[in-house]
Short mmCIF file of C-alpha atoms in Angstrom, two decimals:
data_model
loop_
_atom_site.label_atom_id
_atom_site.label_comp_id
_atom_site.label_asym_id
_atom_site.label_seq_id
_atom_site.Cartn_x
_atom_site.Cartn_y
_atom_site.Cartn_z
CA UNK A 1 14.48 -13.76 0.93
CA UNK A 2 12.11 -10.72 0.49
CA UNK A 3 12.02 -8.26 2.72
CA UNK A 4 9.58 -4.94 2.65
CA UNK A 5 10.15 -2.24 4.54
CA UNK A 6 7.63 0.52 5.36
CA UNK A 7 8.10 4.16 6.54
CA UNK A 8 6.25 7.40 6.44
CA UNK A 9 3.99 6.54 8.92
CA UNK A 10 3.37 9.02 12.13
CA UNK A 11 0.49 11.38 13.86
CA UNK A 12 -1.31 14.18 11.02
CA UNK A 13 -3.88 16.19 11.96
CA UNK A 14 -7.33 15.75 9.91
CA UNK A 15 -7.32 17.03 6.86
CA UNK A 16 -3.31 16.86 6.28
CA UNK A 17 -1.77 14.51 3.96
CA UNK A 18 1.39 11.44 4.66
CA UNK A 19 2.92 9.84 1.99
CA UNK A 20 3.95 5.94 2.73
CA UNK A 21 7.02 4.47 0.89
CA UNK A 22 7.99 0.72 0.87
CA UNK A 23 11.32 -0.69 -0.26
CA UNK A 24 11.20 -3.55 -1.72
CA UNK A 25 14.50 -5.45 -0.92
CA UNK A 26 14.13 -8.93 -2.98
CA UNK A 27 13.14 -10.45 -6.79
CA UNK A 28 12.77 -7.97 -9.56
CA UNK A 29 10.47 -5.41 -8.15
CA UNK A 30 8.70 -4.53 -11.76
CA UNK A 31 7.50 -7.69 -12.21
CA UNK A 32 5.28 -7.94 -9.08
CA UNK A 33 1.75 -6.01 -8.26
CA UNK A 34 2.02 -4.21 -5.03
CA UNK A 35 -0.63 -3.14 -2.78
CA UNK A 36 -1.34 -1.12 0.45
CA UNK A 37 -3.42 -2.90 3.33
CA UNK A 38 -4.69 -1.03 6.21
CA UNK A 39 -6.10 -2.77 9.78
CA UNK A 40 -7.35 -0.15 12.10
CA UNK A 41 -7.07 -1.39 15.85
CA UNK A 42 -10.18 -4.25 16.67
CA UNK A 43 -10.95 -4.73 13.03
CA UNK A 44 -10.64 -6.44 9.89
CA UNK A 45 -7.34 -5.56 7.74
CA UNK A 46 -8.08 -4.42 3.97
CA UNK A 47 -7.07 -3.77 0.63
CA UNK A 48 -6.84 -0.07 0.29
CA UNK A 49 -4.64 0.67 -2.66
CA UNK A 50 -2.98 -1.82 -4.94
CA UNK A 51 -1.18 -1.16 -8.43
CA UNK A 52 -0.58 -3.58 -11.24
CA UNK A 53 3.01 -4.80 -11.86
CA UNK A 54 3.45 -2.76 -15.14
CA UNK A 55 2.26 0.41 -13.33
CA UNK A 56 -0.34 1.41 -15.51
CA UNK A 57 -3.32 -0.42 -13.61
CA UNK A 58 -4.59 1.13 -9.84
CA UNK A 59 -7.51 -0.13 -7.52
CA UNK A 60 -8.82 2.06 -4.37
CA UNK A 61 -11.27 0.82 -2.37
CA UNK A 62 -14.12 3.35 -1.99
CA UNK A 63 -13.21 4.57 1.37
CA UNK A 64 -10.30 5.81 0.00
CA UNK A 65 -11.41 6.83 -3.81
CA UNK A 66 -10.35 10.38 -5.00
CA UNK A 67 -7.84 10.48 -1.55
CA UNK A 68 -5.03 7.74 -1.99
CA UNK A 69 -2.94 7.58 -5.01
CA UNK A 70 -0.48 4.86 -5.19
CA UNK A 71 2.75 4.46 -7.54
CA UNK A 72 5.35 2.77 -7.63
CA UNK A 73 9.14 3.68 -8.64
CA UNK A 74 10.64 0.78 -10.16
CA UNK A 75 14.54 2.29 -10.01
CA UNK A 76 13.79 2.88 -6.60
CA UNK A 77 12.39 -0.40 -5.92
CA UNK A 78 10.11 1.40 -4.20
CA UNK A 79 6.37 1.83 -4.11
CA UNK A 80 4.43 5.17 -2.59
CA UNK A 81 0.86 5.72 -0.97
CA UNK A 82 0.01 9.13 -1.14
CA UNK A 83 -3.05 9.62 1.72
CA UNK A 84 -4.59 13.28 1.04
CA UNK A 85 -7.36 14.65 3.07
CA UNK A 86 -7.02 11.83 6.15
CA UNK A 87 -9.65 11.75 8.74
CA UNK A 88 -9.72 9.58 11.68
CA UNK A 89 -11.22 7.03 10.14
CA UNK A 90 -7.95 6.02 8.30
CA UNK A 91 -6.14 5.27 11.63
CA UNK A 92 -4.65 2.17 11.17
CA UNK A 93 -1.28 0.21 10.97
CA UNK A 94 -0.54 -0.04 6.95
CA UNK A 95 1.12 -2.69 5.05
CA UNK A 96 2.86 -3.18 2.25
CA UNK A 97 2.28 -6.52 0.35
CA UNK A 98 3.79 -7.76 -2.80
CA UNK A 99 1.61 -9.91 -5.11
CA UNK A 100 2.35 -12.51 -7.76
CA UNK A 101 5.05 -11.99 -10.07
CA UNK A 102 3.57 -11.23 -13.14
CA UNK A 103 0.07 -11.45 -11.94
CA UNK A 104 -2.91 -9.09 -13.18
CA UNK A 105 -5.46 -9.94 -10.09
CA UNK A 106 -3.86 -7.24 -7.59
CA UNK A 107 -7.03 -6.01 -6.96
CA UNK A 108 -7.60 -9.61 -5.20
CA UNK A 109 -6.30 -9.81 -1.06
CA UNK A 110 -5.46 -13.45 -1.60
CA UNK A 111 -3.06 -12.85 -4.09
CA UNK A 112 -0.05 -10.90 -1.78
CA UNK A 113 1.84 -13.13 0.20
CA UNK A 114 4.73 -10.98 0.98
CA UNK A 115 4.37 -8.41 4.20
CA UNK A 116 6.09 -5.56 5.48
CA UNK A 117 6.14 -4.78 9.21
CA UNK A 118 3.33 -2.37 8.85
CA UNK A 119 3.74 1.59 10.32
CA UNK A 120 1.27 3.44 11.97
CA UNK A 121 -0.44 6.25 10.74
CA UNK A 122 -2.59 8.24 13.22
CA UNK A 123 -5.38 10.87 12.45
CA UNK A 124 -6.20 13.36 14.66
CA UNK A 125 -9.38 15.91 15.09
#
């Protein structure tokens, strides 16, 4: 069975950086799109970050444009989200998700069915 497995998470003051990692412990990690949700507290979860299964493909959503940069390490198994210049605003519990195998709609919610635990990132003034 899959498992992901986030860490990285903790309290950084505004204007610092954090850099997520997931492990992906099931399938053949290079053959699945992987993506980053984000659900502050009392509202909706979204897509923030999500990279294509060959690597070479990224989607941001435009609160986090020019900020996030996601990548993935296939040797590793893992996948990174690298959150520069955080403001409160990006408080929220993060997932990792893993999409389709072999799938080039990553930049769709509906297609990651796989979930991590989530970790917590907190922003501070």
């Amino acid at each position: 069975q899959v498992e992901l497995v986030e860490s990285g998470g903790g309290l950084v003051q505004a204007g610092g950086s954090l850099r997520l990692s997931c492990s992906d412990s099931g399938g053949t990690f290079s053959t699945y799109p992987m993506g980053w949700f984000r659900q502050p507290p009392g509202k909706e979860r979204e897509l923030a970050a999500a990279i294509s299964w060959r690597g070479g493909s990224t989607y941001f959503a435009d609160s986090v444009k020019s900020r996030f940069t996601i990548s993935r390490d296939n040797a590793k198994r893992t996948v990174y989200l690298q959150m520069n210049s955080l403001n409160p605003e990006d408080t929220a519990v993060y997932y990792c998700a893993r999409g389709a195998r072999y799938s080039d709609t990553y930049q769709v919610p509906l297609e990651y069915g796989y979930w991590g635990q989530g970790t917590q990132v907190t922003v501070y003034s």
